[in-house]
Short mmCIF file of C-alpha atoms and ligand atoms in Angstrom, two decimals:
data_model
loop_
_atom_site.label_atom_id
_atom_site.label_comp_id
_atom_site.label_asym_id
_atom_site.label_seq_id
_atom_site.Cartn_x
_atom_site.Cartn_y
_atom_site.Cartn_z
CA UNK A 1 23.24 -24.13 1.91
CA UNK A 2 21.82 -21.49 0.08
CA UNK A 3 21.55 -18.13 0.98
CA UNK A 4 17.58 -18.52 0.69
CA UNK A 5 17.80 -21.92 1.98
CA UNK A 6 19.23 -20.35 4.91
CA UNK A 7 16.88 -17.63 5.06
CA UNK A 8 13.88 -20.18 5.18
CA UNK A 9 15.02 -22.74 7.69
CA UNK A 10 15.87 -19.62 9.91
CA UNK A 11 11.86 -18.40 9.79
CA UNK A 12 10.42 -21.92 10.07
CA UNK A 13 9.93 -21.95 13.35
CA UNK A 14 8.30 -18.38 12.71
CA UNK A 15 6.26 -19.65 10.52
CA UNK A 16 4.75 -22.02 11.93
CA UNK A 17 3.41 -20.12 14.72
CA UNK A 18 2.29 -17.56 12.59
CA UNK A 19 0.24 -19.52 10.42
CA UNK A 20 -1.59 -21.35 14.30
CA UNK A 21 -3.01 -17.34 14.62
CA UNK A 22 -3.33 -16.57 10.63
CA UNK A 23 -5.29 -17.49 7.61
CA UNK A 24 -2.78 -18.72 5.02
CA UNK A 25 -2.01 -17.15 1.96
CA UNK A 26 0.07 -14.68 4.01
CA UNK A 27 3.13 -13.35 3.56
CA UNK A 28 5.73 -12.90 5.75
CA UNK A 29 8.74 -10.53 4.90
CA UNK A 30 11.93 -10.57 7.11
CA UNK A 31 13.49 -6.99 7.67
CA UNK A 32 17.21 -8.75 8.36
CA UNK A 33 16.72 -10.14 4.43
CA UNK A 34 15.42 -6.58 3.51
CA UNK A 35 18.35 -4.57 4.35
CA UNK A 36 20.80 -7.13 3.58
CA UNK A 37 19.50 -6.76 -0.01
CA UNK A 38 19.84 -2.81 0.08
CA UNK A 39 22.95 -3.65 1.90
CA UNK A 40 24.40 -5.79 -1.00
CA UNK A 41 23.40 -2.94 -3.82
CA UNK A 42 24.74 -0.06 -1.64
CA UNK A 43 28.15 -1.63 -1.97
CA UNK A 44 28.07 -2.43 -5.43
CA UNK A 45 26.79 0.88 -6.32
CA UNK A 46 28.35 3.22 -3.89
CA UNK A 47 27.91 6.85 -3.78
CA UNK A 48 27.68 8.84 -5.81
CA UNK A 49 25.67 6.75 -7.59
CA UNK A 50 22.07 8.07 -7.17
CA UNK A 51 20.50 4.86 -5.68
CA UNK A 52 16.28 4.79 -6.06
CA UNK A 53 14.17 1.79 -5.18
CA UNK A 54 10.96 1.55 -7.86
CA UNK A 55 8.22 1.00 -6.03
CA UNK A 56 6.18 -1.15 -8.07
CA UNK A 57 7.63 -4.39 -7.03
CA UNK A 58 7.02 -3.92 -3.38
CA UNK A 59 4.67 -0.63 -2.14
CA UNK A 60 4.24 -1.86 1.12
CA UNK A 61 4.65 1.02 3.78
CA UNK A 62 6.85 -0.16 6.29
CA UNK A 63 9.29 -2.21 3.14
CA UNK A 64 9.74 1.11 1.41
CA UNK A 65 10.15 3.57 4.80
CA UNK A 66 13.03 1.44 5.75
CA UNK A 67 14.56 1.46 2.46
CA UNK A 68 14.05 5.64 2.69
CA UNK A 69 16.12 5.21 6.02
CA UNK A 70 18.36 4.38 4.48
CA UNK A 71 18.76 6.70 2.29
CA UNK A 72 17.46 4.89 -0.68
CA UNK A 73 15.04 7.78 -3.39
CA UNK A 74 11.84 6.32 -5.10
CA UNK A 75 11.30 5.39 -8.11
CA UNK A 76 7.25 6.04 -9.15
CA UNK A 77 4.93 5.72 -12.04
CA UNK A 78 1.89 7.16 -10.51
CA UNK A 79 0.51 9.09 -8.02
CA UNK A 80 -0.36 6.75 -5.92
CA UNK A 81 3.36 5.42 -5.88
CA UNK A 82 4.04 9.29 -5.53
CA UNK A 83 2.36 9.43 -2.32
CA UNK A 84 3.33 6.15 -1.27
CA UNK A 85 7.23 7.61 -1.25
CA UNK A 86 6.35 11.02 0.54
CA UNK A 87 4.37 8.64 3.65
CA UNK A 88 7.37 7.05 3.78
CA UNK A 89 9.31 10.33 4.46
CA UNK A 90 10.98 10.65 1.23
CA UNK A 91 11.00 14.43 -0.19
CA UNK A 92 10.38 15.09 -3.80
CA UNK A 93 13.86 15.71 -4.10
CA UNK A 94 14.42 12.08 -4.30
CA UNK A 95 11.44 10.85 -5.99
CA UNK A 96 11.68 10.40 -9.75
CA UNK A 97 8.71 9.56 -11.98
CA UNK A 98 8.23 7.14 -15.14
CA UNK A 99 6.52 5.35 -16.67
CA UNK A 100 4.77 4.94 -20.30
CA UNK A 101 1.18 5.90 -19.43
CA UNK A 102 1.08 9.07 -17.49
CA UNK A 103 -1.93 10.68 -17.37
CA UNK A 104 -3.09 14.06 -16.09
CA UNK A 105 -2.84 13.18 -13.07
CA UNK A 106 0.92 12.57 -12.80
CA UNK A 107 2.28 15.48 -15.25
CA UNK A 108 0.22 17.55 -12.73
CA UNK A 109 2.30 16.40 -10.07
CA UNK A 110 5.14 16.82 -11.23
CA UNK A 111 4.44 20.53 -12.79
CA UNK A 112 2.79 21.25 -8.81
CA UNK A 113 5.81 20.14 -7.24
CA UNK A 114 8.55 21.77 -9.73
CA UNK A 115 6.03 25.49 -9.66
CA UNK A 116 5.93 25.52 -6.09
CA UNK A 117 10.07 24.98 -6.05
CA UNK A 118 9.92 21.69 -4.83
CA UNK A 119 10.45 19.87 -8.08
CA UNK A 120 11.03 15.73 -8.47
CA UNK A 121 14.24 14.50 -8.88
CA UNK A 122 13.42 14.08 -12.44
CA UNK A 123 10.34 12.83 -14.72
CA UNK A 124 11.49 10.39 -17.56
CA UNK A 125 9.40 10.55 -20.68
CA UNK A 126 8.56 7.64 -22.82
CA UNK A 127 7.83 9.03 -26.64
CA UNK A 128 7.76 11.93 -28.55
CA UNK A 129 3.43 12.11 -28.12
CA UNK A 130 4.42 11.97 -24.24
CA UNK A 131 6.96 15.08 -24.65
CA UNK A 132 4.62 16.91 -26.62
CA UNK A 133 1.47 16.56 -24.10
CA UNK A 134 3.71 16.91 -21.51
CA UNK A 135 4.61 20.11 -22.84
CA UNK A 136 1.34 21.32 -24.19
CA UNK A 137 0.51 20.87 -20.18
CA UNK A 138 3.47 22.91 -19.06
CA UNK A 139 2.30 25.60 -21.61
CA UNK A 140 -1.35 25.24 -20.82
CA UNK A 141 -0.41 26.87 -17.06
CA UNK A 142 0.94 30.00 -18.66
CA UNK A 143 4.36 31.41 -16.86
CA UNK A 144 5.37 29.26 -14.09
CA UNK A 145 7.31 30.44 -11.69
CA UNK A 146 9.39 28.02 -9.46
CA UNK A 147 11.90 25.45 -10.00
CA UNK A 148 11.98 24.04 -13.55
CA UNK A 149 10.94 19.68 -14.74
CA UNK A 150 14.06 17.99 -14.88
CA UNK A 151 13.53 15.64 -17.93
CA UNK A 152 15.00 12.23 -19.07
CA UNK A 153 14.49 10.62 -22.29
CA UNK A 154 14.24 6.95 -22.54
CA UNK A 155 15.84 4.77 -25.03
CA UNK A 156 15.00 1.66 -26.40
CA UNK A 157 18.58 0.27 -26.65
CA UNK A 158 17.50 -2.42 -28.88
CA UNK A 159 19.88 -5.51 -27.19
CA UNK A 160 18.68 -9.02 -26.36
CA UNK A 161 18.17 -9.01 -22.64
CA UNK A 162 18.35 -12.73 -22.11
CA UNK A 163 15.33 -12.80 -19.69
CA UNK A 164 11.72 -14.00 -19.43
CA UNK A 165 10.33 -12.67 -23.04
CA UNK A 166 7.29 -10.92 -21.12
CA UNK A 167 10.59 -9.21 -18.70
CA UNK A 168 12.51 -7.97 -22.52
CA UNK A 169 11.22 -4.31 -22.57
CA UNK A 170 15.08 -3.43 -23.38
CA UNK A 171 14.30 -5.34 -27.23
CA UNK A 172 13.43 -3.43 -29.82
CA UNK A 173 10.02 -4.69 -29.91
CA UNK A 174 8.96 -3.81 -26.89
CA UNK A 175 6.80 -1.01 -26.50
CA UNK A 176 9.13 0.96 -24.22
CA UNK A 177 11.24 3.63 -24.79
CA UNK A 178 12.65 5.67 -28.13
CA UNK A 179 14.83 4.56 -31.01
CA UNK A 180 17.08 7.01 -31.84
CA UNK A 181 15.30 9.09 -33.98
CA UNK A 182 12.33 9.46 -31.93
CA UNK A 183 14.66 10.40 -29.00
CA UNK A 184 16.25 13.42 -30.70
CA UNK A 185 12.36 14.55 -31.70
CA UNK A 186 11.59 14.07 -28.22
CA UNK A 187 14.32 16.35 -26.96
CA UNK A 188 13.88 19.09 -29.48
CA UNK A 189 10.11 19.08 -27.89
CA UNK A 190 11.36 19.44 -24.38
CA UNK A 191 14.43 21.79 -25.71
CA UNK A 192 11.90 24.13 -27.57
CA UNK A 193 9.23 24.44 -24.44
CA UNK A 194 12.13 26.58 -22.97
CA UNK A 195 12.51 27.34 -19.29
CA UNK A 196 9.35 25.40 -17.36
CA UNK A 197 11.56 22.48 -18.91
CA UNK A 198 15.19 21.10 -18.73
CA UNK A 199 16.11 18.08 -20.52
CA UNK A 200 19.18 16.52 -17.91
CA UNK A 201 19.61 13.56 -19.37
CA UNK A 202 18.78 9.46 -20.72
CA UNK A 203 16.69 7.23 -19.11
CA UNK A 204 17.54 3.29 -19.56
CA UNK A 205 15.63 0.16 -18.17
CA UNK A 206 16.92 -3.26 -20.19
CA UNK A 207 14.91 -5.50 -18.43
CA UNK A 208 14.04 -7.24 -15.35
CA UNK A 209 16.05 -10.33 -14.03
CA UNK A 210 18.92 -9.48 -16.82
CA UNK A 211 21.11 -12.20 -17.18
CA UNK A 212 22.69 -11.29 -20.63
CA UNK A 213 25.63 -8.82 -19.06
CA UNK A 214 27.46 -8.03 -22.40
CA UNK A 215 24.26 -6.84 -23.92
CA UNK A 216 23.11 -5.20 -20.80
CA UNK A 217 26.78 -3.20 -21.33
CA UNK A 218 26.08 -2.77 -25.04
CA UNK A 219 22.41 -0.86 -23.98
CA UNK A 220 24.63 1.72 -21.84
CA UNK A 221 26.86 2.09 -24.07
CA UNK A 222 23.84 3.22 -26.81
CA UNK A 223 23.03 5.68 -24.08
CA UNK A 224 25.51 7.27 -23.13
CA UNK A 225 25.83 7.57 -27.29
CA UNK A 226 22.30 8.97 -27.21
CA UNK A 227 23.17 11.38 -23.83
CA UNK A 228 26.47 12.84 -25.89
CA UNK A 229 24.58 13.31 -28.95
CA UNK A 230 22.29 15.42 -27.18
CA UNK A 231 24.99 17.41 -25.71
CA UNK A 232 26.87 18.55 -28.81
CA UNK A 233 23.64 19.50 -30.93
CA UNK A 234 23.52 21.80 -27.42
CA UNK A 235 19.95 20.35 -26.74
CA UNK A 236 21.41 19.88 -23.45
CA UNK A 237 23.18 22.86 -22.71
CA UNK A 238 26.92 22.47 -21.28
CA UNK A 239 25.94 24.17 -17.84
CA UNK A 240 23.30 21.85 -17.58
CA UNK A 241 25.58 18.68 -18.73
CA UNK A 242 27.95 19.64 -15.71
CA UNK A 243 25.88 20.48 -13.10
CA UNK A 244 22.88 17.97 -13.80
CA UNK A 245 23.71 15.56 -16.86
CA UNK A 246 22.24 11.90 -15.84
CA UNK A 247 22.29 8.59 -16.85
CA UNK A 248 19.58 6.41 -15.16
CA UNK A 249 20.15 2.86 -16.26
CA UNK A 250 16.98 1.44 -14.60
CA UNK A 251 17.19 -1.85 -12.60
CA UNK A 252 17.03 -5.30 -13.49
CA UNK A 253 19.96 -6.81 -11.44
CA UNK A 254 18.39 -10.86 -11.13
CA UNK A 255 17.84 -12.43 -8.20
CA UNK A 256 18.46 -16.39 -8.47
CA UNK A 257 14.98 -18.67 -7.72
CA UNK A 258 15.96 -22.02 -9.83
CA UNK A 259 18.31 -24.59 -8.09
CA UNK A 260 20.98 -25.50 -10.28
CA UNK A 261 24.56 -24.12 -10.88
CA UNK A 262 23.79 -21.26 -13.03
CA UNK A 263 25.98 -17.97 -11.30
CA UNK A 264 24.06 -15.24 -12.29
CA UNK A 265 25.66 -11.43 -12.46
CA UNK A 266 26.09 -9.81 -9.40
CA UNK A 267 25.43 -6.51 -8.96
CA UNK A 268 28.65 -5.55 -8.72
CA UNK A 269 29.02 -7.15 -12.06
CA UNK A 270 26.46 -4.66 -13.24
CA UNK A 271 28.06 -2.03 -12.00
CA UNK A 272 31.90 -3.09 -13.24
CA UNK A 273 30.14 -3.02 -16.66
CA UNK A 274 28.53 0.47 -16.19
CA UNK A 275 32.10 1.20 -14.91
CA UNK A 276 33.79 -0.28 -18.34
CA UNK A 277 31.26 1.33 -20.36
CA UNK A 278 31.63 4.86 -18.85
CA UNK A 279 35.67 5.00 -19.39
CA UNK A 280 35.31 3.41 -22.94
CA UNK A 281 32.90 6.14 -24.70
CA UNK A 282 34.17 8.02 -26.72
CA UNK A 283 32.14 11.19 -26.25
CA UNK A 284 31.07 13.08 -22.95
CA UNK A 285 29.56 11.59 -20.58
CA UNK A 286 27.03 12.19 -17.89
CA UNK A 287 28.47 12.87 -14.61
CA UNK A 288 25.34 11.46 -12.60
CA UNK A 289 24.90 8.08 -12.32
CA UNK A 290 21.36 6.49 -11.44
CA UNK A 291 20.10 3.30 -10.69
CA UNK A 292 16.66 2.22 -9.67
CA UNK A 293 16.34 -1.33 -8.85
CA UNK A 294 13.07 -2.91 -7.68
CA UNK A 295 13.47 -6.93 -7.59
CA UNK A 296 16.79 -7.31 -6.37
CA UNK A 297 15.83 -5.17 -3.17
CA UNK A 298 12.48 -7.13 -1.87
CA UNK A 299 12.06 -10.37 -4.07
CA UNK A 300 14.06 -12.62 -1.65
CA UNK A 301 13.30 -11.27 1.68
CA UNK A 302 9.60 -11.90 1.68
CA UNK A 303 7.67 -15.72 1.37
CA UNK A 304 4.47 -16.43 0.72
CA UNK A 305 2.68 -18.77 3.39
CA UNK A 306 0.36 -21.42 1.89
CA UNK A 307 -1.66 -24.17 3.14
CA UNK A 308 -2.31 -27.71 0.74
CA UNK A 309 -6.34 -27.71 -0.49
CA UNK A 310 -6.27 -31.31 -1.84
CA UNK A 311 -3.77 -33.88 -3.24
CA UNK A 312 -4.95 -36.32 -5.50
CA UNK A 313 -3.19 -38.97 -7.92
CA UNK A 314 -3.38 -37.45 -11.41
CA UNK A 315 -1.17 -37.78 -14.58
CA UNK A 316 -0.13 -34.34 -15.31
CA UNK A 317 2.66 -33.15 -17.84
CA UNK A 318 4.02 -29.63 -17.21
CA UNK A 319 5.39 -28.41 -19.67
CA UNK A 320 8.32 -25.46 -20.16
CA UNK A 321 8.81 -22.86 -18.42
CA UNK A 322 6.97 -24.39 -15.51
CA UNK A 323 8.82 -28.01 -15.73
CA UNK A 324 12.20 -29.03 -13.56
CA UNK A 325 14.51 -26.82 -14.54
CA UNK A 326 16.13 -27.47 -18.10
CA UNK A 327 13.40 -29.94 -18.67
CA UNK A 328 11.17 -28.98 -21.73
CA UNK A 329 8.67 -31.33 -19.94
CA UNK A 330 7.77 -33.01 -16.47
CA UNK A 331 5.85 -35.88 -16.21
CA UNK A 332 4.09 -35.68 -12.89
CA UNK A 333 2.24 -38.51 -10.88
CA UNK A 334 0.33 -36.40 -8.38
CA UNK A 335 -1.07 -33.01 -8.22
CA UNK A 336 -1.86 -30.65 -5.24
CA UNK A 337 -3.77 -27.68 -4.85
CA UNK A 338 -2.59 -25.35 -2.70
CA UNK A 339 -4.84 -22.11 -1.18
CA UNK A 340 -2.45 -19.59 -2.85
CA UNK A 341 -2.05 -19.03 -6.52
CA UNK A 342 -2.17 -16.48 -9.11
CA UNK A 343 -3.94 -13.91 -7.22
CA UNK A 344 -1.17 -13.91 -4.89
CA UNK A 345 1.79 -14.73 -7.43
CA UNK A 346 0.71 -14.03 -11.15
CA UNK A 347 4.52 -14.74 -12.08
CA UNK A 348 4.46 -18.10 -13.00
CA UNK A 349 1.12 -17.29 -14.41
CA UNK A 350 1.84 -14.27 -16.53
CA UNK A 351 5.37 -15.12 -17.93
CA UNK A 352 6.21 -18.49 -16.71
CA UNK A 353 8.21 -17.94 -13.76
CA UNK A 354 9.32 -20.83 -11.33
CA UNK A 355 9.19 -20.18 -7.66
CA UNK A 356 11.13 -22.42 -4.93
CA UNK A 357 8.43 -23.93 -2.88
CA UNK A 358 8.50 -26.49 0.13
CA UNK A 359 6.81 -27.87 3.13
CA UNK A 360 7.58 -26.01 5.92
CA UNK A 361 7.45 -29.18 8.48
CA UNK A 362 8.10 -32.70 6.14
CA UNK A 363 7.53 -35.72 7.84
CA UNK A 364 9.39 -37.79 5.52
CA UNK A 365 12.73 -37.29 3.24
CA UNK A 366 10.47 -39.15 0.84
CA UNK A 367 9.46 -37.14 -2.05
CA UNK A 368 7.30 -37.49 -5.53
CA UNK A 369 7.00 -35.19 -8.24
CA UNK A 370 3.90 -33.19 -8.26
CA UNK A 371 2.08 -30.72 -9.97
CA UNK A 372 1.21 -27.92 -7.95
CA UNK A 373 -1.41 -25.73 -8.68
CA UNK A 374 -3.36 -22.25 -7.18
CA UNK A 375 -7.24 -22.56 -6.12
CA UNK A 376 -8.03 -20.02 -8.88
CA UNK A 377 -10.88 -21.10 -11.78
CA UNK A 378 -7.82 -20.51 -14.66
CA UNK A 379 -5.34 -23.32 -16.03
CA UNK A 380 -2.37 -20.45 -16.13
CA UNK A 381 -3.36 -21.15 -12.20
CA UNK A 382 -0.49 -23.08 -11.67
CA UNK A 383 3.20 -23.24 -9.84
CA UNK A 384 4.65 -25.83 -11.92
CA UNK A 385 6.41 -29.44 -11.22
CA UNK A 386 7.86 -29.61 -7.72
CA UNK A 387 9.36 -33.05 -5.08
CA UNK A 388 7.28 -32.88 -2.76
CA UNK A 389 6.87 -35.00 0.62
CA UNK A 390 5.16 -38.50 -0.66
CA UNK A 391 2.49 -38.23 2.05
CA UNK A 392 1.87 -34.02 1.65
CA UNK A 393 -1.68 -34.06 2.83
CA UNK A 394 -4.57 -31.35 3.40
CA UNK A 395 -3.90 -28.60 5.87
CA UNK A 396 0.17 -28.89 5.33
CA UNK A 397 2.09 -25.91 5.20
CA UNK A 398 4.47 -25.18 2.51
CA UNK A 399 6.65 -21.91 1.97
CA UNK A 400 6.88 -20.20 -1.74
CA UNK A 401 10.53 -18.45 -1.88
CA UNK A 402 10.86 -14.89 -3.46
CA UNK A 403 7.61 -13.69 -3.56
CA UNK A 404 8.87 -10.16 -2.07
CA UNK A 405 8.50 -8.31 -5.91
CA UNK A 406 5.52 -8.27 -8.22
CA UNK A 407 3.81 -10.78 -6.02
CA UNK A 408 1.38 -9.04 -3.03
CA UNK A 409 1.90 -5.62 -5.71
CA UNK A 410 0.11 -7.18 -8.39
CA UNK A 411 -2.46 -9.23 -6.18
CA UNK A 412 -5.85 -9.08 -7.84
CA UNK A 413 -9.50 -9.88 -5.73
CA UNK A 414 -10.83 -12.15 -8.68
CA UNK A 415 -12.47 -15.44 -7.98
CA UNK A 416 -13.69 -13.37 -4.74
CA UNK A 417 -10.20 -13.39 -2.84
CA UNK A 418 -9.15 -11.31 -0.22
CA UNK A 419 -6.14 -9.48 0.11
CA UNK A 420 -3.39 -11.43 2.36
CA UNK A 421 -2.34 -10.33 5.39
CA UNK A 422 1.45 -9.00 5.59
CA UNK A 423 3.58 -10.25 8.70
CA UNK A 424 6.95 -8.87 9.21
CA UNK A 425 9.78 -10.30 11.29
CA UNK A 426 11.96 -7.81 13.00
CA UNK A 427 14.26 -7.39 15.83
CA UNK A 428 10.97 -6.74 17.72
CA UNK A 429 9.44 -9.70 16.78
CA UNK A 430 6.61 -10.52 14.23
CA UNK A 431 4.48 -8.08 13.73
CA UNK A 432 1.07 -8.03 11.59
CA UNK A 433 2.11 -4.50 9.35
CA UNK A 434 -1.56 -5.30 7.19
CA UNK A 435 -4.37 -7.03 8.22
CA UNK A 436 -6.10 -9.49 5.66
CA UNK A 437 -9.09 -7.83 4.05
CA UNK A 438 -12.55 -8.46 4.49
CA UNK A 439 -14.02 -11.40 2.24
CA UNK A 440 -16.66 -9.28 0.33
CA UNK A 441 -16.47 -6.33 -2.16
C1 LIG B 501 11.69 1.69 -15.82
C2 LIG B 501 11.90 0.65 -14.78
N1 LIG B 501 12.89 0.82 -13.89
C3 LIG B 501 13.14 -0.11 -12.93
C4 LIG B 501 12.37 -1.24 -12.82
C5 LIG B 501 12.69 -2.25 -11.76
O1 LIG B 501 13.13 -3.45 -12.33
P1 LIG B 501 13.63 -4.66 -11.43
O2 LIG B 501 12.56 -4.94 -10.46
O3 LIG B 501 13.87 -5.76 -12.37
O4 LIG B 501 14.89 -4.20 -10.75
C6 LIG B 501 11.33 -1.46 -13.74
C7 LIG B 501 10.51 -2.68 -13.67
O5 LIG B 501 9.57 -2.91 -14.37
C8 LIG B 501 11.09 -0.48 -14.74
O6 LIG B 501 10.11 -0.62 -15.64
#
């Protein structure tokens, strides 16, 4: 059995009491799944690799205080993420900020906390414009005193991620991150503003569910290229390569939601390839090493609860990405609406991704393929071909698997929704950590 198999007949009986005192879509996120993830990255990345969890897959309060427990930094690209971290205990000193839209409103943040000697862990800047207004801001204060902005560069690394195309940001294409070229202008920016600023290092994120491990080696390889180029033109200064120089190579270790035999890396793999990459350069390299994973913490310890709308008999082709696995197409005889969709989980919506789904109490082995689809007034609405029981009726419960990243983060209110509740299952029981929202704006 699967490890998620396991984790969902485990909660079924959980479920199904939950969902007799709540209004489905909920979700309900198990805290034994949660720290097994964070247990499984600890190991493969042990100290003194500087572990951060990036918040925008899961902000959730009570998801990313016990990741802070245990010991885990943030990773940010806002304020509100900001403040999100320091609720959940964790001190500047361990929150880092990116991100390629920062506004005023976060390069004040980060120039508060570094003047008033409480700086961030670092801020990682996106483009050469970004460096510039950055420091124009710095320089716009007049002399700080304090602690000075740690600064990371990010690089495009230009490699073929092997993921979802709307996951790629590590292609060349992508709108993330520097080539080369722009990366030295960038530094000599941030080398030039002098003292409120001290470039430490390169910033790296390849992608998100990265299955493509040699190219994934090849874009750390590019950086740590890009960090040692910036160390011998001295626009990172050898004190500040010794004490401080960093590598952050992002996150993107995959988490596995199609059936099928494919073995994805592990991240151990990841890190035996940051490992290999590391002793192989030829220049210097950084002597911190960062990562800041987001998916591979929360994706698989949280479902999303859903009830079935209607089931009718309808002809449907899905078509790829959305069909059986390695299908290009999947002829479907029935299709059911379900009362969660894209509002819930714009994944399959936004890029095509297929989420595990089943009833959580089938009254028959019996299954047909279905379409199933989200109650939202948009085609995209939909979850793709799935067996399902032959007589799934109105009012039946069925679970959808790894909806614990970029699921409840990115829910949206349109088509007059309101926001899920949250349940959690602890040693304490289950416990209600948000209540759903109001239905009106
Ligand atoms: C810069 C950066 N770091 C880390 C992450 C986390 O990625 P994942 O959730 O795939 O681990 C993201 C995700 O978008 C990101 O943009």
């Amino acid at each position: 059995m699967s490890r998620l198999a396991d984790f969902t007949s485990r909660v079924t009986p959980i479920i199904n009491k939950a969902a007799a005192q709540h209004a489905t879509p909920f979700y309900l996120t198990d805290e034994g799944r949660l720290s097994e993830a964070a247990s499984i990255l600890e190991s493969a990345f042990p100290e003194p690799w500087v572990r951060s969890y990036s918040l925008k897959a899961d902000p959730l309060p009570p998801v990313v205080k016990l990741l802070a427990q245990r010991g885990w930094g943030a990773n940010c690209v806002s304020i509100g993420e900001i403040a999100a971290a320091r609720e959940a205990g964790i001190p500047n000193s361990r929150i880092t900020l990116e991100g390629i839209g920062k506004g005023e409103g976060e390069f004040d943040a980060a120039i508060h906390a570094a003047s008033s000697g409480d700086p961030l862990r670092w801020v990682a800047i996106e483009s050469f414009d970004e460096a510039r207004a950055l420091a124009d801001a710095v320089a716009a204060r007049g002399a700080v005193d304090g602690a000075a902005i740690r600064i990371l560069v990010r690089l495009n690394p230009a490699i073929e991620p092997g993921t979802h195309s709307g996951l790629a940001v590590g292609r060349g294409s992508s709108k993330f991150g520097t080539d080369p070229t722009e990366l030295l202008a960038a530094a000599r920016i941030i080398a030039e503003a002098g003292a409120p600023l001290q470039l430490i290092g390169i910033h790296l994120h390849a992608g998100s569910q990265l299955r493509n491990l040699q190219e994934w080696q090849t874009a750390v390889e590019r950086s740590l290229a890009a960090y040692a180029e910036l160390v011998h033109g001295g626009l990172i200064t050898d004190e500040v390569h010794r004490t401080s120089g960093t590598l952050c190579v992002g996150g993107g270790e995959p988490i596995s939601l199609e059936p099928g035999n494919e073995r994805l890396p592990t991240a151990a793999d990841f890190c035996g390839a940051a490992d290999a990459a590391w002793s192989g350069a030829p220049g210097v390299t950084p002597p911190i090493r960062a990562i800041e994973p987001g998916r591979a913490l929360v994706a698989e310890a949280t479902l999303l609860i859903s009830r079935v709308l209607h089931v009718r008999e309808r002809h449907e082709t899905v078509l790829a990405p959305l069909a059986l696995p390695g299908e290009a197409a999947s002829a479907c005889a029935r299709q059911v609406i379900l009362d969660a969709g894209m509002s819930e989980l714009i994944r399959p919506a936004l890029y095509g991704a297929r989420h595990p789904l089943r009833a959580v109490a089938p009254r028959t082995a019996s299954t047909i393929l279905a379409a199933l689809h989200g109650p939202i007034c948009e085609s995209t609405d939909a979850l793709g071909a799935h067996h399902v029981p032959t007589d799934t009726a109105r009012g039946d419960l069925f679970l959808i698997e790894g909806a614990g990243a970029y699921a409840d983060a990115m829910w949206s209110s349109y088509n007059g929704r309101p926001r899920p509740a949250r349940l959690m299952v602890g040693s304490a029981g289950v416990k209600v950590v948000r209540e759903r929202s109001a239905e009106k704006f």
